[in-house]
Amino acid sequence: EVQLVESGGGQVKPGGSLRLSCAASGFMFSSYNMNWVRQAPGKGLEWVASISSSSSYIYYTDSVKGRFTISRDNAKKSLYLQMDSLRAEDTAVYYCARDAYDNSGSWYYDLWGRGTLVTVSS
Amino acid sequence: AIQMTQSPSSLSASVGDRITITCRASQGIRIDLGWYQQKPGQAPKVLIYGASSLQSGVPSRFSGSGSGTDFTLTISSLQPEDFATYYCLQDYSYPRTFGQGTKVEIK
């Protein structure tokens, strides 16, 4: 089955760290760019970070630069998000999403995991 | 960063209604825009990409249009399963940016 499954969420104190994982199955993980998107409780979607298929290109939203690190292990078919110096405003459901590419030049997120909840609270 | 302004933030409609949601980019993004549907407790799902291309498996009552800065998502005849929140997302440049969302509720 083609799917993404996130894990690693939980409750952590401000200033703490957490590492999220996203396990891919059913498709050639190494061929796809991957992304993390988050959603704070009751709020909209926010793109967090992206990594290209070979890890050559990495991008972050400004609010997590210097605190979060996206990485991947193509041999293990896994995507990661190392989150350090966590803040209350990082509280959210974190989704991993696969980047699909259409020959017309369009990119879109065609496969999503169910998400993992990160709560930053003292 | 490109700002995506989505409107309205919410709307009430009846089954069978035609509805339109708009998204405006703070600068031109060609046709590099997608529309996503999210139901409570679920992950988002892509409906439209490249401004007007219908994702496989998505009903034809969904359509998208626009280019440059102004885009629309239209549902031609609202069905019970369409009550959800809709987001636009620009894929023209990084950082990727979503619109604020439009919650479609039952009238």
Short mmCIF file of C-alpha atoms in Angstrom, two decimals:
data_model
loop_
_atom_site.label_atom_id
_atom_site.label_comp_id
_atom_site.label_asym_id
_atom_site.label_seq_id
_atom_site.Cartn_x
_atom_site.Cartn_y
_atom_site.Cartn_z
CA GLU A 1 0.00 0.00 0.00
CA VAL A 2 1.22 3.48 -0.88
CA GLN A 3 1.39 5.40 2.38
CA LEU A 4 3.26 7.72 4.70
CA VAL A 5 3.22 7.15 8.45
CA GLU A 6 4.50 9.78 10.88
CA SER A 7 5.73 9.05 14.37
CA GLY A 8 7.68 10.69 17.17
CA GLY A 9 5.23 13.31 18.34
CA GLY A 10 4.49 13.93 21.97
CA GLN A 11 4.64 16.50 24.73
CA VAL A 12 7.85 18.40 25.38
CA LYS A 13 8.81 21.41 27.50
CA PRO A 14 9.78 24.73 25.92
CA GLY A 15 13.41 24.60 24.89
CA GLY A 16 13.29 20.86 24.45
CA SER A 17 13.86 18.67 21.40
CA LEU A 18 11.92 16.10 19.45
CA ARG A 19 12.63 14.06 16.34
CA LEU A 20 9.79 13.23 14.00
CA SER A 21 9.95 10.38 11.52
CA CYS A 22 7.92 9.61 8.42
CA ALA A 23 8.05 6.06 7.07
CA ALA A 24 7.23 5.64 3.39
CA SER A 25 5.98 2.46 1.77
CA GLY A 26 4.58 1.29 -1.53
CA PHE A 27 6.52 3.67 -3.78
CA MET A 28 10.07 4.60 -4.79
CA PHE A 29 10.81 7.00 -1.95
CA SER A 30 14.21 8.00 -3.33
CA SER A 31 12.60 9.52 -6.43
CA TYR A 32 10.47 12.08 -4.62
CA ASN A 33 11.03 15.39 -2.93
CA MET A 34 9.44 15.42 0.52
CA ASN A 35 7.94 17.99 2.83
CA TRP A 36 6.75 18.73 6.36
CA VAL A 37 3.57 20.75 6.82
CA ARG A 38 2.07 21.63 10.19
CA GLN A 39 -1.26 22.76 11.55
CA ALA A 40 -1.65 24.42 14.93
CA PRO A 41 -4.85 23.51 16.81
CA GLY A 42 -7.83 25.14 15.11
CA LYS A 43 -5.60 26.97 12.63
CA GLY A 44 -4.64 26.69 8.96
CA LEU A 45 -1.92 24.80 7.19
CA GLU A 46 1.67 26.01 7.32
CA TRP A 47 4.52 24.68 5.17
CA VAL A 48 7.57 23.95 7.35
CA ALA A 49 10.37 22.43 5.28
CA SER A 50 11.21 20.63 2.06
CA ILE A 51 14.04 18.34 0.96
CA SER A 52 14.86 17.18 -2.54
CA SER A 53 15.11 13.52 -3.47
CA SER A 54 18.88 13.37 -3.05
CA SER A 55 19.01 15.90 -0.19
CA SER A 56 20.73 18.41 -2.46
CA TYR A 57 18.16 21.13 -1.82
CA ILE A 58 16.65 22.00 1.54
CA TYR A 59 14.30 24.84 2.40
CA TYR A 60 12.73 26.06 5.66
CA THR A 61 10.12 28.53 6.70
CA ASP A 62 11.73 31.48 8.48
CA SER A 63 10.23 30.70 11.89
CA VAL A 64 12.06 27.35 12.16
CA LYS A 65 15.40 28.21 10.52
CA GLY A 66 18.26 27.39 12.84
CA ARG A 67 16.01 25.27 15.10
CA PHE A 68 14.64 22.53 12.84
CA THR A 69 16.56 20.20 10.54
CA ILE A 70 14.95 18.16 7.79
CA SER A 71 16.75 15.04 6.57
CA ARG A 72 16.08 11.74 4.88
CA ASP A 73 17.48 8.24 4.58
CA ASN A 74 16.56 6.82 1.20
CA ALA A 75 17.84 3.36 2.12
CA LYS A 76 15.41 3.30 5.06
CA LYS A 77 12.65 5.06 3.07
CA SER A 78 12.33 7.58 5.85
CA LEU A 79 12.00 11.32 6.29
CA TYR A 80 12.94 13.10 9.50
CA LEU A 81 12.42 16.43 11.24
CA GLN A 82 14.77 17.21 14.11
CA MET A 83 13.16 19.95 16.19
CA ASP A 84 15.30 21.78 18.74
CA SER A 85 14.68 24.82 20.95
CA LEU A 86 10.97 24.14 20.75
CA ARG A 87 8.51 26.92 21.52
CA ALA A 88 4.86 26.94 22.47
CA GLU A 89 4.02 28.21 18.98
CA ASP A 90 5.47 25.02 17.47
CA THR A 91 2.53 23.10 18.93
CA ALA A 92 0.79 21.51 15.96
CA VAL A 93 -0.02 18.37 14.06
CA TYR A 94 2.93 17.70 11.76
CA TYR A 95 2.25 16.06 8.41
CA CYS A 96 4.74 14.66 5.95
CA ALA A 97 3.75 15.04 2.33
CA ARG A 98 5.10 13.75 -0.96
CA ASP A 99 5.86 16.15 -3.80
CA ALA A 100 4.45 15.06 -7.13
CA TYR A 101 5.58 16.64 -10.38
CA ASP A 102 3.45 17.03 -13.46
CA ASN A 103 5.07 17.31 -16.89
CA SER A 104 3.42 20.70 -17.28
CA GLY A 105 5.75 21.96 -14.56
CA SER A 106 3.41 21.84 -11.60
CA TRP A 107 4.35 20.57 -8.16
CA TYR A 108 1.74 19.42 -5.69
CA TYR A 109 1.43 17.34 -2.54
CA ASP A 110 -0.27 14.17 -3.71
CA LEU A 111 0.28 11.90 -0.70
CA TRP A 112 -0.01 12.84 2.96
CA GLY A 113 0.46 11.02 6.22
CA ARG A 114 -2.13 11.18 9.00
CA GLY A 115 0.05 13.45 11.07
CA THR A 116 1.66 13.37 14.50
CA LEU A 117 0.84 15.82 17.29
CA VAL A 118 3.60 17.85 18.92
CA THR A 119 2.68 19.72 22.10
CA VAL A 120 5.14 22.19 23.59
CA SER A 121 4.07 23.07 27.09
CA SER A 122 5.54 23.40 30.54
CA ALA B 1 7.63 35.51 0.79
CA ILE B 2 4.58 35.38 -1.46
CA GLN B 3 1.37 36.09 0.45
CA MET B 4 -1.73 34.15 -0.50
CA THR B 5 -4.99 35.88 0.37
CA GLN B 6 -7.96 33.58 0.28
CA SER B 7 -11.61 34.62 0.43
CA PRO B 8 -14.07 34.24 1.87
CA SER B 9 -12.82 32.80 5.16
CA SER B 10 -16.10 30.94 5.49
CA LEU B 11 -19.33 30.48 3.63
CA SER B 12 -22.67 28.79 4.18
CA ALA B 13 -24.25 26.98 1.27
CA SER B 14 -26.85 24.35 0.47
CA VAL B 15 -26.50 21.04 -1.28
CA GLY B 16 -26.69 21.70 -5.00
CA ASP B 17 -25.33 25.24 -4.80
CA ARG B 18 -22.51 26.49 -6.99
CA ILE B 19 -19.74 28.07 -4.93
CA THR B 20 -16.55 29.88 -5.75
CA ILE B 21 -13.49 30.44 -3.58
CA THR B 22 -10.79 32.87 -4.60
CA CYS B 23 -7.09 33.11 -3.90
CA ARG B 24 -4.93 36.11 -4.69
CA ALA B 25 -1.14 36.03 -4.75
CA SER B 26 0.94 39.04 -3.73
CA GLN B 27 2.94 38.63 -6.92
CA GLY B 28 2.58 36.69 -10.15
CA ILE B 29 2.92 32.93 -9.76
CA ARG B 30 2.09 31.81 -13.32
CA ILE B 31 -0.20 28.80 -12.83
CA ASP B 32 1.76 27.38 -9.91
CA LEU B 33 -1.17 26.93 -7.57
CA GLY B 34 -3.02 24.00 -6.07
CA TRP B 35 -6.24 23.58 -4.12
CA TYR B 36 -6.58 21.23 -1.16
CA GLN B 37 -9.57 19.96 0.77
CA GLN B 38 -9.37 19.09 4.45
CA LYS B 39 -12.05 17.46 6.55
CA PRO B 40 -11.94 17.52 10.36
CA GLY B 41 -9.40 15.09 11.78
CA GLN B 42 -8.05 14.20 8.35
CA ALA B 43 -5.01 15.10 6.31
CA PRO B 44 -5.46 17.47 3.39
CA LYS B 45 -6.17 16.07 -0.05
CA VAL B 46 -5.20 17.65 -3.36
CA LEU B 47 -8.07 18.54 -5.67
CA ILE B 48 -6.48 20.76 -8.31
CA TYR B 49 -2.88 21.42 -9.33
CA GLY B 50 -1.37 23.69 -11.94
CA ALA B 51 -4.32 26.03 -11.30
CA SER B 52 -6.75 23.97 -13.38
CA SER B 53 -5.66 20.32 -13.60
CA LEU B 54 -7.99 17.94 -11.82
CA GLN B 55 -6.24 15.37 -9.67
CA SER B 56 -7.05 11.79 -10.58
CA GLY B 57 -10.09 10.51 -8.75
CA VAL B 58 -11.48 13.94 -7.89
CA PRO B 59 -15.07 14.52 -9.05
CA SER B 60 -15.54 16.75 -12.09
CA ARG B 61 -17.76 19.15 -10.15
CA PHE B 62 -14.49 20.64 -8.87
CA SER B 63 -12.70 23.02 -11.22
CA GLY B 64 -9.97 25.59 -10.97
CA SER B 65 -9.01 28.58 -13.04
CA GLY B 66 -6.71 31.57 -13.08
CA SER B 67 -3.14 32.58 -13.68
CA GLY B 68 -0.75 35.23 -12.50
CA THR B 69 -2.22 36.57 -9.27
CA ASP B 70 -5.90 35.61 -9.27
CA PHE B 71 -7.27 32.09 -8.96
CA THR B 72 -10.62 30.47 -8.29
CA LEU B 73 -11.89 27.11 -7.12
CA THR B 74 -15.44 26.32 -8.17
CA ILE B 75 -17.70 23.53 -6.99
CA SER B 76 -20.50 23.35 -9.53
CA SER B 77 -23.03 21.49 -7.40
CA LEU B 78 -22.18 21.15 -3.74
CA GLN B 79 -22.53 17.66 -2.32
CA PRO B 80 -22.81 16.65 1.35
CA GLU B 81 -19.27 15.28 1.32
CA ASP B 82 -17.89 18.64 0.12
CA PHE B 83 -18.45 20.41 3.42
CA ALA B 84 -14.86 20.94 4.50
CA THR B 85 -12.09 23.54 4.61
CA TYR B 86 -10.31 24.45 1.40
CA TYR B 87 -6.79 25.85 1.03
CA CYS B 88 -4.79 27.19 -1.86
CA LEU B 89 -1.03 26.60 -1.97
CA GLN B 90 1.48 28.32 -4.23
CA ASP B 91 4.34 26.18 -5.55
CA TYR B 92 6.00 28.98 -7.53
CA SER B 93 8.76 29.63 -5.03
CA TYR B 94 10.05 28.92 -1.55
CA PRO B 95 8.82 29.44 1.07
CA ARG B 96 5.69 27.66 -0.01
CA THR B 97 2.64 29.50 1.28
CA PHE B 98 -0.94 28.46 1.91
CA GLY B 99 -3.98 30.65 1.90
CA GLN B 100 -5.75 31.09 5.23
CA GLY B 101 -8.46 28.59 4.34
CA THR B 102 -12.17 28.73 3.51
CA LYS B 103 -14.56 26.76 5.65
CA VAL B 104 -17.61 25.61 3.70
CA GLU B 105 -20.54 24.97 6.02
CA ILE B 106 -24.07 23.68 5.56
CA LYS B 107 -26.75 26.36 5.40
#
